[in-house]
């Protein structure tokens, strides 16, 4: 199923957020009296331990408690839920954060939580005997990823552009949504031509053999922080102490994971999954290597977001004057790594 060039030009449009829908920044249930809330609603990821969960388990969140309301498989969906007040924080790749802010969502990035380095990266994989080698080879081919309009589609488009494809030709490459847990199997069954695999699922697939990378985001852009957690302006205004505890605690968890022997990190996360009782398989956690966060304690420099402001503007997805970089993020609540 090929997508058209015009459809691809609507990068990230699946967010579908009108200024009216998110402009209110409703945070029903987010405050509880004079001191603000001490409970943060959030979405998790099946079979994974996100940094806030690790921070809570390590005791870095103090008296702030996490309230799991379910799982997500999509960063854009996660930050949309945060913007509309269904949850109190959400995380997504920085291009999605920029696009959401450009749509007048009253959100602010508060800390980086994942990125790409030599140990943590997303790769675009094909079967070992696949004839696909170059950008042009992907014309008419299907690329499976966890969601459209997010990190993987952005990396694909950049790689195709650098491979010399025109906008019209890029529109002939079809990105398709495939649940992460099914992506490897879908590739091996030849239902897609390229599979985007990252983290635990990538290393598990590589261990099984029979696949090879076309490219990785680390090869494409080098080491970089790729995604941030966001909170609404209203939440930050009404709950500054809780926000500071949360962001600082996540920053401490980043540094704990960076400085602690890998085996100990894996053991801790495995124990968390077993204890929380969500009917998950903790086995893939043994492949964990790194958060990939580039800056100390996840502090945001601005360049991680400016990259996507420029790129989205060049594509015509946003106008540069729709967002102001200084309004997109804050390190005010990050007391670690300062």
Short mmCIF file of C-alpha atoms in Angstrom, two decimals:
data_model
loop_
_atom_site.label_atom_id
_atom_site.label_comp_id
_atom_site.label_asym_id
_atom_site.label_seq_id
_atom_site.Cartn_x
_atom_site.Cartn_y
_atom_site.Cartn_z
CA UNK A 1 0.00 0.00 0.00
CA UNK A 2 1.92 3.04 -1.24
CA UNK A 3 1.46 6.44 0.26
CA UNK A 4 1.29 9.54 -1.90
CA UNK A 5 3.74 12.41 -1.79
CA UNK A 6 1.04 14.74 -0.53
CA UNK A 7 0.28 12.38 2.31
CA UNK A 8 3.94 12.24 3.32
CA UNK A 9 4.11 16.03 3.30
CA UNK A 10 1.58 15.95 6.11
CA UNK A 11 4.24 14.60 8.45
CA UNK A 12 2.95 14.24 12.00
CA UNK A 13 -0.54 15.30 10.96
CA UNK A 14 -1.97 12.21 12.65
CA UNK A 15 -1.77 14.11 15.89
CA UNK A 16 -4.90 15.81 14.61
CA UNK A 17 -4.96 18.27 17.44
CA UNK A 18 -6.83 21.52 16.96
CA UNK A 19 -5.89 24.58 18.95
CA UNK A 20 -9.33 24.38 20.52
CA UNK A 21 -8.87 20.79 21.66
CA UNK A 22 -5.54 21.35 23.37
CA UNK A 23 -5.60 25.05 24.06
CA UNK A 24 -7.46 24.56 27.29
CA UNK A 25 -4.71 22.32 28.64
CA UNK A 26 -7.20 20.73 30.97
CA UNK A 27 -5.69 18.82 33.85
CA UNK A 28 -8.72 17.41 35.59
CA UNK A 29 -7.64 15.63 38.73
CA UNK A 30 -4.09 16.99 38.50
CA UNK A 31 -4.28 19.13 41.59
CA UNK A 32 -5.26 18.19 45.09
CA UNK A 33 -5.35 21.10 47.47
CA UNK A 34 -2.86 23.76 48.43
CA UNK A 35 0.29 21.74 47.93
CA UNK A 36 -0.71 20.39 44.55
CA UNK A 37 -0.89 16.76 43.53
CA UNK A 38 1.50 14.12 44.80
CA UNK A 39 0.25 11.57 42.26
CA UNK A 40 1.23 11.57 38.60
CA UNK A 41 -0.92 9.70 36.08
CA UNK A 42 1.00 8.19 33.20
CA UNK A 43 1.09 5.56 30.46
CA UNK A 44 3.71 2.85 30.37
CA UNK A 45 5.16 0.58 27.71
CA UNK A 46 4.50 -3.16 27.80
CA UNK A 47 7.53 -5.16 28.85
CA UNK A 48 9.64 -2.08 29.48
CA UNK A 49 10.58 0.01 32.49
CA UNK A 50 10.43 3.71 31.71
CA UNK A 51 12.71 6.11 33.58
CA UNK A 52 10.02 7.50 35.91
CA UNK A 53 9.20 3.93 37.00
CA UNK A 54 12.88 3.29 37.63
CA UNK A 55 13.17 6.59 39.52
CA UNK A 56 10.23 5.70 41.74
CA UNK A 57 11.63 2.26 42.50
CA UNK A 58 15.01 3.77 43.42
CA UNK A 59 13.32 6.19 45.80
CA UNK A 60 14.21 9.26 43.75
CA UNK A 61 10.61 10.55 43.63
CA UNK A 62 10.24 10.96 47.38
CA UNK A 63 6.58 11.28 48.31
CA UNK A 64 5.44 11.63 44.69
CA UNK A 65 3.69 8.50 43.46
CA UNK A 66 3.05 7.25 39.93
CA UNK A 67 -0.43 6.15 38.86
CA UNK A 68 -0.30 3.82 35.84
CA UNK A 69 -3.44 4.22 33.71
CA UNK A 70 -2.46 1.83 30.90
CA UNK A 71 0.09 1.37 28.14
CA UNK A 72 0.81 3.19 24.91
CA UNK A 73 2.73 2.20 21.77
CA UNK A 74 2.96 5.74 20.42
CA UNK A 75 4.87 8.80 21.57
CA UNK A 76 2.53 11.23 19.74
CA UNK A 77 -0.45 9.61 21.46
CA UNK A 78 1.32 9.83 24.80
CA UNK A 79 2.02 13.57 24.61
CA UNK A 80 -1.45 14.22 23.18
CA UNK A 81 -2.87 12.57 26.29
CA UNK A 82 -0.66 14.79 28.44
CA UNK A 83 -1.72 17.92 26.54
CA UNK A 84 -5.41 17.17 27.02
CA UNK A 85 -5.01 16.31 30.70
CA UNK A 86 -5.73 12.58 30.57
CA UNK A 87 -2.28 12.01 32.07
CA UNK A 88 0.17 14.33 33.81
CA UNK A 89 3.29 13.69 31.75
CA UNK A 90 3.99 12.07 28.42
CA UNK A 91 7.01 11.43 26.26
CA UNK A 92 7.69 11.49 22.55
CA UNK A 93 10.41 12.17 20.03
CA UNK A 94 11.23 15.85 19.77
CA UNK A 95 9.73 16.38 16.32
CA UNK A 96 6.34 15.36 17.69
CA UNK A 97 6.82 17.72 20.64
CA UNK A 98 7.60 20.60 18.27
CA UNK A 99 4.60 19.83 16.07
CA UNK A 100 2.27 19.60 19.06
CA UNK A 101 3.52 22.93 20.39
CA UNK A 102 3.09 24.47 16.94
CA UNK A 103 -0.56 23.43 17.14
CA UNK A 104 -0.86 25.68 20.23
CA UNK A 105 -0.77 22.91 22.79
CA UNK A 106 0.19 24.48 26.13
CA UNK A 107 3.05 22.07 26.83
CA UNK A 108 6.68 22.36 27.78
CA UNK A 109 9.49 19.82 27.47
CA UNK A 110 11.07 19.31 30.90
CA UNK A 111 13.69 16.55 30.48
CA UNK A 112 15.21 14.30 27.81
CA UNK A 113 14.51 10.62 28.38
CA UNK A 114 15.94 8.69 25.45
CA UNK A 115 18.38 9.13 22.63
CA UNK A 116 20.82 7.49 20.29
CA UNK A 117 24.36 6.39 21.01
CA UNK A 118 26.51 3.40 20.16
CA UNK A 119 24.50 1.20 22.52
CA UNK A 120 21.00 2.66 22.21
CA UNK A 121 19.68 3.28 18.73
CA UNK A 122 16.91 2.48 16.29
CA UNK A 123 17.87 0.51 13.22
CA UNK A 124 16.13 -0.05 9.89
CA UNK A 125 16.55 -3.75 9.17
CA UNK A 126 16.01 -6.01 6.18
CA UNK A 127 16.38 -9.75 5.80
CA UNK A 128 19.98 -10.79 5.30
CA UNK A 129 19.35 -11.96 1.72
CA UNK A 130 17.29 -8.88 0.79
CA UNK A 131 18.41 -7.01 -2.36
CA UNK A 132 17.60 -3.68 -0.69
CA UNK A 133 20.74 -1.59 -0.19
CA UNK A 134 20.13 2.02 -1.16
CA UNK A 135 17.45 4.66 -0.72
CA UNK A 136 16.28 4.17 -4.29
CA UNK A 137 15.82 0.45 -3.66
CA UNK A 138 12.99 1.32 -1.26
CA UNK A 139 10.70 2.75 -3.92
CA UNK A 140 7.39 0.89 -3.63
CA UNK A 141 8.53 -0.92 -0.49
CA UNK A 142 6.89 -1.15 2.94
CA UNK A 143 8.64 0.02 6.09
CA UNK A 144 7.13 -1.17 9.38
CA UNK A 145 7.36 1.11 12.42
CA UNK A 146 5.52 1.57 15.70
CA UNK A 147 3.70 4.76 14.69
CA UNK A 148 3.57 7.26 11.88
CA UNK A 149 4.58 10.86 12.33
CA UNK A 150 7.24 10.16 14.91
CA UNK A 151 10.94 9.41 15.29
CA UNK A 152 11.10 6.51 12.85
CA UNK A 153 9.32 8.26 10.00
CA UNK A 154 11.56 11.29 10.48
CA UNK A 155 14.72 9.15 10.34
CA UNK A 156 13.43 7.37 7.25
CA UNK A 157 12.71 10.63 5.46
CA UNK A 158 16.11 12.09 6.31
CA UNK A 159 17.86 8.94 5.06
CA UNK A 160 15.84 8.93 1.85
CA UNK A 161 16.60 12.62 1.29
CA UNK A 162 20.31 12.07 1.86
CA UNK A 163 20.08 9.15 -0.53
CA UNK A 164 19.11 11.57 -3.28
CA UNK A 165 15.39 10.87 -3.53
CA UNK A 166 13.06 13.67 -4.58
CA UNK A 167 9.97 14.52 -2.57
CA UNK A 168 7.89 12.72 -5.16
CA UNK A 169 10.01 9.58 -4.88
CA UNK A 170 9.96 9.67 -1.08
CA UNK A 171 6.18 9.53 -1.35
CA UNK A 172 6.52 6.15 -3.06
CA UNK A 173 8.04 4.59 0.07
CA UNK A 174 5.27 3.33 2.33
CA UNK A 175 5.66 3.59 6.11
CA UNK A 176 3.21 1.28 7.87
CA UNK A 177 2.19 0.95 11.50
CA UNK A 178 3.22 -2.39 13.00
CA UNK A 179 3.06 -3.02 16.77
CA UNK A 180 6.63 -3.21 18.11
CA UNK A 181 6.24 -6.74 19.48
CA UNK A 182 5.16 -7.96 16.02
CA UNK A 183 7.66 -6.06 13.87
CA UNK A 184 10.39 -8.70 13.76
CA UNK A 185 7.93 -11.48 12.91
CA UNK A 186 6.26 -9.34 10.26
CA UNK A 187 9.63 -8.79 8.57
CA UNK A 188 10.58 -12.45 8.71
CA UNK A 189 7.22 -13.37 7.18
CA UNK A 190 7.96 -10.86 4.39
CA UNK A 191 4.81 -8.85 5.04
CA UNK A 192 7.03 -5.76 5.15
CA UNK A 193 10.36 -5.07 3.45
CA UNK A 194 12.04 -3.05 6.20
CA UNK A 195 11.53 -3.21 9.97
CA UNK A 196 12.36 -0.49 12.45
CA UNK A 197 13.73 -2.12 15.58
CA UNK A 198 15.12 -0.49 18.71
CA UNK A 199 16.31 -1.35 22.16
CA UNK A 200 15.34 -4.71 23.57
CA UNK A 201 13.38 -5.82 20.51
CA UNK A 202 16.28 -4.93 18.20
CA UNK A 203 18.87 -6.88 20.16
CA UNK A 204 16.55 -9.85 20.52
CA UNK A 205 16.03 -9.89 16.73
CA UNK A 206 19.76 -9.54 16.06
CA UNK A 207 20.48 -12.42 18.42
CA UNK A 208 18.13 -14.60 16.37
CA UNK A 209 20.11 -13.76 13.22
CA UNK A 210 19.05 -13.51 9.58
CA UNK A 211 18.70 -9.72 9.41
CA UNK A 212 21.03 -6.81 8.62
CA UNK A 213 20.77 -3.03 8.98
CA UNK A 214 20.25 -0.57 6.16
CA UNK A 215 21.12 2.24 8.57
CA UNK A 216 20.64 3.39 12.16
CA UNK A 217 19.68 6.75 13.58
CA UNK A 218 23.05 6.87 15.37
CA UNK A 219 24.84 6.46 12.03
CA UNK A 220 22.57 9.11 10.56
CA UNK A 221 22.86 11.85 13.18
CA UNK A 222 25.49 10.74 15.70
CA UNK A 223 24.83 10.74 19.45
CA UNK A 224 21.82 12.86 20.37
CA UNK A 225 18.95 13.07 22.83
CA UNK A 226 15.89 12.24 20.79
CA UNK A 227 12.82 12.57 22.99
CA UNK A 228 11.54 14.57 25.94
CA UNK A 229 8.90 14.29 28.61
CA UNK A 230 6.38 17.11 28.52
CA UNK A 231 3.98 18.60 31.04
CA UNK A 232 1.35 21.25 30.51
CA UNK A 233 2.04 24.86 31.43
CA UNK A 234 -0.91 24.69 33.79
CA UNK A 235 0.41 21.62 35.58
CA UNK A 236 3.83 23.23 36.03
CA UNK A 237 2.25 26.42 37.33
CA UNK A 238 -0.04 24.63 39.80
CA UNK A 239 2.36 21.88 40.90
CA UNK A 240 5.92 23.29 40.75
CA UNK A 241 7.23 21.27 43.70
CA UNK A 242 5.87 18.02 42.35
CA UNK A 243 7.23 18.81 38.89
CA UNK A 244 10.65 19.54 40.40
CA UNK A 245 10.64 16.29 42.35
CA UNK A 246 9.61 14.35 39.25
CA UNK A 247 12.08 15.90 36.80
CA UNK A 248 14.98 15.83 39.25
CA UNK A 249 14.19 12.22 40.13
CA UNK A 250 14.15 11.17 36.48
CA UNK A 251 17.46 12.98 36.01
CA UNK A 252 18.93 11.02 38.91
CA UNK A 253 17.62 7.78 37.37
CA UNK A 254 19.37 8.63 34.09
CA UNK A 255 22.67 9.09 35.89
CA UNK A 256 22.12 5.99 38.02
CA UNK A 257 21.58 3.92 34.86
CA UNK A 258 24.65 5.52 33.26
CA UNK A 259 26.99 4.83 36.19
CA UNK A 260 25.66 1.48 37.44
CA UNK A 261 26.93 -1.82 35.99
CA UNK A 262 24.62 -2.94 33.19
CA UNK A 263 23.85 -6.27 34.87
CA UNK A 264 22.60 -4.47 37.97
CA UNK A 265 20.38 -2.15 35.93
CA UNK A 266 18.88 -5.09 34.07
CA UNK A 267 18.30 -6.99 37.32
CA UNK A 268 16.56 -3.99 38.85
CA UNK A 269 14.27 -3.46 35.87
CA UNK A 270 13.47 -7.16 35.65
CA UNK A 271 12.47 -7.14 39.30
CA UNK A 272 10.23 -4.10 38.72
CA UNK A 273 8.40 -5.85 35.87
CA UNK A 274 7.92 -9.01 37.90
CA UNK A 275 6.58 -7.16 40.92
CA UNK A 276 4.12 -4.85 39.16
CA UNK A 277 1.96 -7.70 37.91
CA UNK A 278 1.00 -6.55 34.42
CA UNK A 279 1.27 -10.01 32.84
CA UNK A 280 4.47 -9.14 30.95
CA UNK A 281 7.48 -11.14 29.84
CA UNK A 282 10.62 -9.64 31.43
CA UNK A 283 13.00 -11.77 29.34
CA UNK A 284 13.73 -9.09 26.66
CA UNK A 285 15.05 -6.75 29.38
CA UNK A 286 18.30 -8.70 29.36
CA UNK A 287 19.14 -6.89 26.11
CA UNK A 288 19.00 -3.41 27.68
CA UNK A 289 22.19 -1.39 27.19
CA UNK A 290 21.70 2.35 27.62
CA UNK A 291 19.13 5.14 27.84
CA UNK A 292 20.99 6.93 25.04
CA UNK A 293 20.42 10.31 26.72
CA UNK A 294 23.25 12.58 25.60
CA UNK A 295 23.27 15.32 28.25
CA UNK A 296 23.90 14.93 31.98
CA UNK A 297 20.69 14.18 33.89
CA UNK A 298 18.66 14.73 30.73
CA UNK A 299 19.06 18.50 30.71
CA UNK A 300 17.80 20.06 27.48
CA UNK A 301 20.17 22.26 25.46
CA UNK A 302 17.69 23.43 22.84
CA UNK A 303 19.56 22.01 19.87
CA UNK A 304 17.60 18.76 20.19
CA UNK A 305 14.40 20.71 19.47
CA UNK A 306 15.83 23.26 17.04
CA UNK A 307 16.82 20.42 14.69
CA UNK A 308 13.13 19.55 14.27
CA UNK A 309 11.90 23.14 14.15
CA UNK A 310 14.18 23.67 11.13
CA UNK A 311 13.37 20.35 9.49
CA UNK A 312 9.62 20.61 9.88
CA UNK A 313 9.71 24.18 8.58
CA UNK A 314 11.73 23.12 5.54
CA UNK A 315 9.13 20.47 4.77
CA UNK A 316 6.30 22.95 5.15
CA UNK A 317 4.77 21.09 8.09
CA UNK A 318 5.05 24.16 10.29
CA UNK A 319 6.06 27.78 9.87
CA UNK A 320 9.15 28.79 11.79
CA UNK A 321 7.30 31.59 13.54
CA UNK A 322 4.74 29.10 14.90
CA UNK A 323 7.13 28.15 17.69
CA UNK A 324 9.70 29.97 19.78
CA UNK A 325 12.54 27.74 20.92
CA UNK A 326 12.75 29.26 24.39
CA UNK A 327 9.05 28.53 24.91
CA UNK A 328 9.41 24.86 24.00
CA UNK A 329 11.44 23.70 26.99
CA UNK A 330 12.69 24.48 30.47
CA UNK A 331 15.39 23.13 32.78
CA UNK A 332 13.90 25.04 35.71
CA UNK A 333 12.61 21.88 37.37
CA UNK A 334 15.78 19.82 36.91
CA UNK A 335 17.86 20.20 40.05
CA UNK A 336 20.18 17.33 39.10
CA UNK A 337 23.02 17.80 36.68
CA UNK A 338 23.07 21.59 37.05
#
